[in-house]
mmCIF file of C-alpha atoms in Angstrom:
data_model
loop_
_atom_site.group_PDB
_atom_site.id
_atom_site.type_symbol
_atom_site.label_atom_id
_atom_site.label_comp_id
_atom_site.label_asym_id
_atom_site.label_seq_id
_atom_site.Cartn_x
_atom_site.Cartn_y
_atom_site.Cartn_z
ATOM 1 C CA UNK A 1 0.000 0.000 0.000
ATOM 2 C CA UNK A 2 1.359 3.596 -1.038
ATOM 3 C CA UNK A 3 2.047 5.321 1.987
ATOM 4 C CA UNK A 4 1.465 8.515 -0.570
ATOM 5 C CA UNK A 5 -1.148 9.906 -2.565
ATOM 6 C CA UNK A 6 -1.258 12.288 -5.288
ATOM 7 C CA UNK A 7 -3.198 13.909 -8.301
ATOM 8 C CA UNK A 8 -2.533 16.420 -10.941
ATOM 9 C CA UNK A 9 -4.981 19.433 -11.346
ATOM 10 C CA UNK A 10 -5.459 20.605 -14.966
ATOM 11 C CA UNK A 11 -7.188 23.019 -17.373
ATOM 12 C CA UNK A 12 -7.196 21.494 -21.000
ATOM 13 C CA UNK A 13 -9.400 21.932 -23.783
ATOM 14 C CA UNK A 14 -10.004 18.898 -26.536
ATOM 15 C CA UNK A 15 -8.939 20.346 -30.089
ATOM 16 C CA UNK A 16 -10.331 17.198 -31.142
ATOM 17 C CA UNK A 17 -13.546 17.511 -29.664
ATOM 18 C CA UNK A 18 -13.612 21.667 -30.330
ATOM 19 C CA UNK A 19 -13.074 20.380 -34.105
ATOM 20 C CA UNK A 20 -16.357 18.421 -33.880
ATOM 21 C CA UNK A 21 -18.731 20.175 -32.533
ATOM 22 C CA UNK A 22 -17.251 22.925 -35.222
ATOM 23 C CA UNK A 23 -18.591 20.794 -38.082
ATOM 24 C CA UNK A 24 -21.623 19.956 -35.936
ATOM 25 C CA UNK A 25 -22.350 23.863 -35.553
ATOM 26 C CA UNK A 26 -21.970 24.329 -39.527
ATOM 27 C CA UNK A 27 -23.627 21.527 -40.769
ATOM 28 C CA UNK A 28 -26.716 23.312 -38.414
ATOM 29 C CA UNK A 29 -26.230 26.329 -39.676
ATOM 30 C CA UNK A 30 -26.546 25.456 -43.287
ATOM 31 C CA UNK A 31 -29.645 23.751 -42.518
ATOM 32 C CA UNK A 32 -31.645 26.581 -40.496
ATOM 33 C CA UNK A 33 -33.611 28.901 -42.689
ATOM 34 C CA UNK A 34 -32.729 31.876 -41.401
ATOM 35 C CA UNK A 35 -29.127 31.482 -42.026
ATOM 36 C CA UNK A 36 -30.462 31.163 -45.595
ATOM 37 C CA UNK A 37 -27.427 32.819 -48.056
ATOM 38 C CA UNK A 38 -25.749 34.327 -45.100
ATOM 39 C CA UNK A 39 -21.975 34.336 -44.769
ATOM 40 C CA UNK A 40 -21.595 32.676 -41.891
ATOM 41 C CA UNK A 41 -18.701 30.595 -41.064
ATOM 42 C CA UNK A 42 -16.754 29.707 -38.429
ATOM 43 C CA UNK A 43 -13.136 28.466 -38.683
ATOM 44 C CA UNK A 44 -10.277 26.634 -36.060
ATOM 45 C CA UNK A 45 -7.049 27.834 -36.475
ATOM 46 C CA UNK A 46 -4.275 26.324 -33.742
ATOM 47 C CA UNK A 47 -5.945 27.484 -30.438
ATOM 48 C CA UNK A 48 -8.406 30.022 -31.374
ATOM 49 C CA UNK A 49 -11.686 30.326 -33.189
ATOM 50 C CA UNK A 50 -13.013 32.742 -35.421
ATOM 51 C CA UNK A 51 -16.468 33.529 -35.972
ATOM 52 C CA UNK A 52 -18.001 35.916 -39.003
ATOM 53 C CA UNK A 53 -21.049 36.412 -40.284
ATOM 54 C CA UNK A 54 -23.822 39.000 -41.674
ATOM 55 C CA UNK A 55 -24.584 41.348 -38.358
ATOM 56 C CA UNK A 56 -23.769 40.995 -34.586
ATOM 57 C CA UNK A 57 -27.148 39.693 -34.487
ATOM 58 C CA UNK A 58 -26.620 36.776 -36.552
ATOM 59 C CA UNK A 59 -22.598 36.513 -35.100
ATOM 60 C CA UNK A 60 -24.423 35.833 -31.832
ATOM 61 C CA UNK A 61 -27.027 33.523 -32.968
ATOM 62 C CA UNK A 62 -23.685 31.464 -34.466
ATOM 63 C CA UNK A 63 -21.917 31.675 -31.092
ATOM 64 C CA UNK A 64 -24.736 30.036 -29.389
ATOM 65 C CA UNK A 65 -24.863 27.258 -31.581
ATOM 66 C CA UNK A 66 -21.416 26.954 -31.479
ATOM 67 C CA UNK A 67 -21.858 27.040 -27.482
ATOM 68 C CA UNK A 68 -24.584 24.248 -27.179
ATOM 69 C CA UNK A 69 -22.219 22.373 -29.643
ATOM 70 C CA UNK A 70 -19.381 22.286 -27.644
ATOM 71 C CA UNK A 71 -21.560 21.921 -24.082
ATOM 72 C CA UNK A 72 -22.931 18.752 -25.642
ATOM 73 C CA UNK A 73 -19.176 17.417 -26.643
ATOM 74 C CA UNK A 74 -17.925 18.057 -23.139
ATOM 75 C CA UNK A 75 -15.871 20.928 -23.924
ATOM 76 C CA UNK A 76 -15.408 23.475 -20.451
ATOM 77 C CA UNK A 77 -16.853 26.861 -21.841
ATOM 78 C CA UNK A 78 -15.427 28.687 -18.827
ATOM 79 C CA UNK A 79 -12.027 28.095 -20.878
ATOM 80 C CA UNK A 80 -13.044 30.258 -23.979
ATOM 81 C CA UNK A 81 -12.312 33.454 -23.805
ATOM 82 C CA UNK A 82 -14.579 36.025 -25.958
ATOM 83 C CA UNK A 83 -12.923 38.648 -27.922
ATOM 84 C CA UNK A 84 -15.183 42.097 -28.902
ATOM 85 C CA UNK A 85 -16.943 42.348 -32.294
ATOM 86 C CA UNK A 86 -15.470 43.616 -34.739
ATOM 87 C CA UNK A 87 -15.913 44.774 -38.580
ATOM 88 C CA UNK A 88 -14.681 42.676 -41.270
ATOM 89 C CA UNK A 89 -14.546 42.966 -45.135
ATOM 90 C CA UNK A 90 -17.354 42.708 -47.326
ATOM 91 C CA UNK A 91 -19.800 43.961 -44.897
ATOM 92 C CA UNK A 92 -19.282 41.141 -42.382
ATOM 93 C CA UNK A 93 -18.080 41.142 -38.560
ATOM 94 C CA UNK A 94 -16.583 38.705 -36.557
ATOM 95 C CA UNK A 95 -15.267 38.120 -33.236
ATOM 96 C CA UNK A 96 -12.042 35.431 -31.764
ATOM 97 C CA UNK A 97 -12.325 33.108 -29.385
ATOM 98 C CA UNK A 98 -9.318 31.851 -27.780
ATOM 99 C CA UNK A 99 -8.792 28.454 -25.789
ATOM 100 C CA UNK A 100 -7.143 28.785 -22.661
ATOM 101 C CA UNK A 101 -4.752 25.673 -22.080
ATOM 102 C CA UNK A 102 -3.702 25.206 -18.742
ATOM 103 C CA UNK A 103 -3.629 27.211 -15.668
ATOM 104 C CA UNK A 104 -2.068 30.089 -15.116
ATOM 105 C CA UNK A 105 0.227 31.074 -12.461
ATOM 106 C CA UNK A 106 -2.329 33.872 -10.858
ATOM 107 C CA UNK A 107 -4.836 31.142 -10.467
ATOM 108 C CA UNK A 108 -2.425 28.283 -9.393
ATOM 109 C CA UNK A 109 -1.675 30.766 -7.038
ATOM 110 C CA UNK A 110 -5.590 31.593 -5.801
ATOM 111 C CA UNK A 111 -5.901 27.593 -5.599
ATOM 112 C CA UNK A 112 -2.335 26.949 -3.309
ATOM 113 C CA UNK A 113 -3.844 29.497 -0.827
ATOM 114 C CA UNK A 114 -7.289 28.312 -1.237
ATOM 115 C CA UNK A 115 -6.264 24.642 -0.105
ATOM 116 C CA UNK A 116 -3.704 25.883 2.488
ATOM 117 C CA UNK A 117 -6.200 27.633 3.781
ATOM 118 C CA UNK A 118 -8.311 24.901 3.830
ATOM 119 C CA UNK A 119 -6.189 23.104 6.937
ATOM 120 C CA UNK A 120 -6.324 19.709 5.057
ATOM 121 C CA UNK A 121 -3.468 18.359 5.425
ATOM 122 C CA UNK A 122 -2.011 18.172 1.830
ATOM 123 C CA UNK A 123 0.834 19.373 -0.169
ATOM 124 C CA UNK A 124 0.565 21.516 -3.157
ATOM 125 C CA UNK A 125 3.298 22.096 -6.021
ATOM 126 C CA UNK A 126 2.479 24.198 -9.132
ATOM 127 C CA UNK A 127 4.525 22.391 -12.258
ATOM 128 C CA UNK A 128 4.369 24.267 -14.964
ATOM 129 C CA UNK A 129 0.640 24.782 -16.118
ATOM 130 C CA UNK A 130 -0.999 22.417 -13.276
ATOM 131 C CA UNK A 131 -0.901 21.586 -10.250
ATOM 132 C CA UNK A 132 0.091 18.680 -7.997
ATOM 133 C CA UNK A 133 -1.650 17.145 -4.831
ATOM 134 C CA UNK A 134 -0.273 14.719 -2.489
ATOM 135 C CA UNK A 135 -1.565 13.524 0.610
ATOM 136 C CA UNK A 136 -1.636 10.704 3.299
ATOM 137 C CA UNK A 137 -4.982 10.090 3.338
ATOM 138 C CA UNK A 138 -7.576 9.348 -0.161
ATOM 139 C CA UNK A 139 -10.116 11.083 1.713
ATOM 140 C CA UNK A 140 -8.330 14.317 2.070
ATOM 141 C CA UNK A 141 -7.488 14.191 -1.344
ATOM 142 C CA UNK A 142 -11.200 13.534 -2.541
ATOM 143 C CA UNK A 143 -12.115 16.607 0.213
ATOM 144 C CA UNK A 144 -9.198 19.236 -1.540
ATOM 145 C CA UNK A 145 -11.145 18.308 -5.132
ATOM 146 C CA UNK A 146 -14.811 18.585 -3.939
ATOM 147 C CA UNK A 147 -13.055 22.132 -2.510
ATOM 148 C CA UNK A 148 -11.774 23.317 -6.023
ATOM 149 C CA UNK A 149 -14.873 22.089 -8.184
ATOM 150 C CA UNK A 150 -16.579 24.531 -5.778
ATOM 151 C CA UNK A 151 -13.928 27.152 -5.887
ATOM 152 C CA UNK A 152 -15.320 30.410 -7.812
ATOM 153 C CA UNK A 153 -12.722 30.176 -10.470
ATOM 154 C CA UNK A 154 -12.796 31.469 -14.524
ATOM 155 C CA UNK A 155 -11.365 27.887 -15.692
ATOM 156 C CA UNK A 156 -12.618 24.723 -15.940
ATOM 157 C CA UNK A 157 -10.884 21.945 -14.113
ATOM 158 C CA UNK A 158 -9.837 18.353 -14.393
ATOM 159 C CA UNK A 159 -8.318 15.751 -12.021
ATOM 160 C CA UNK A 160 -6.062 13.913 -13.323
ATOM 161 C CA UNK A 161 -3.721 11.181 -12.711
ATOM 162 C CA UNK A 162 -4.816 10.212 -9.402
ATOM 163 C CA UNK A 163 -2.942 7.360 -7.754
#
């Protein structure tokens, strides 16, 4: 028996998935009649999206079904970040949406004093983008996740690699 536990804390986003519920969010929007001969489109490039269509009325009509395509994949919404609206050419106007991958050191450093603060009695070592949990005990470990899923944070989370 491991007289140590541990688990990694993450913050990923599934290209994979994102790239799915993409084609999922066009193929609707080709079929719904009043995106009839819009330009809509939405396109992946490396970690960020971009959205365009006809008005900001129609851009956010896209974003939503874009949003219930990637809630129904599993992808974390928290970890998109909106950019503004802006004008494009040929009467269009689009907006970016960037993936955040991993977590940052400002919030690795929110969640070290949330769980010290916590008196559990756990370790905590940021490694790069995530973090890493060890403990005695499986229950304290389970206790310092049920903490973070309830943590107010702006990222999604996943546990990972517990052992």
């Amino acid at each position: 028996m491991a007289s140590e536990y541990s688990f990694d804390v993450v913050s990923k986003v599934d290209i994979q998935e994102v790239n799915n519920a993409v084609q999922q969010a066009l193929k609707e929007i080709e079929t719904r009649f009043d995106f009839k001969g819009s330009k809509s489109n939405i396109t992946l490039e490396d970690e960020q999206l971009v959205v365009a269509s006809d008005s900001d009325f129609k851009l956010k009509n896209v974003v939503d079904i874009l949003q219930s395509k990637l809630t129904k994949r599993g992808v974390p919404i928290l970890n998109m970040e909106f950019g503004k609206i802006e004008p494009a050419s040929g009467g269009t106007v689009r907006q970016n949406i960037k993936m955040k991958q991993g977590i940052d050191q400002e919030n690795s450093k929110k969640m070290n004093i949330l769980i010290r603060d916590s008196k559990i009695k756990v370790k905590s070592q940021i490694q790069g983008d995530q973090l890493r949990i060890t403990g005695k005990s499986k229950d304290d470990l389970q206790a310092i996740m049920t903490l973070l899923r309830g943590a107010d944070l702006p990222l999604e989370l996943q546990f990972i690699n517990y052992r």
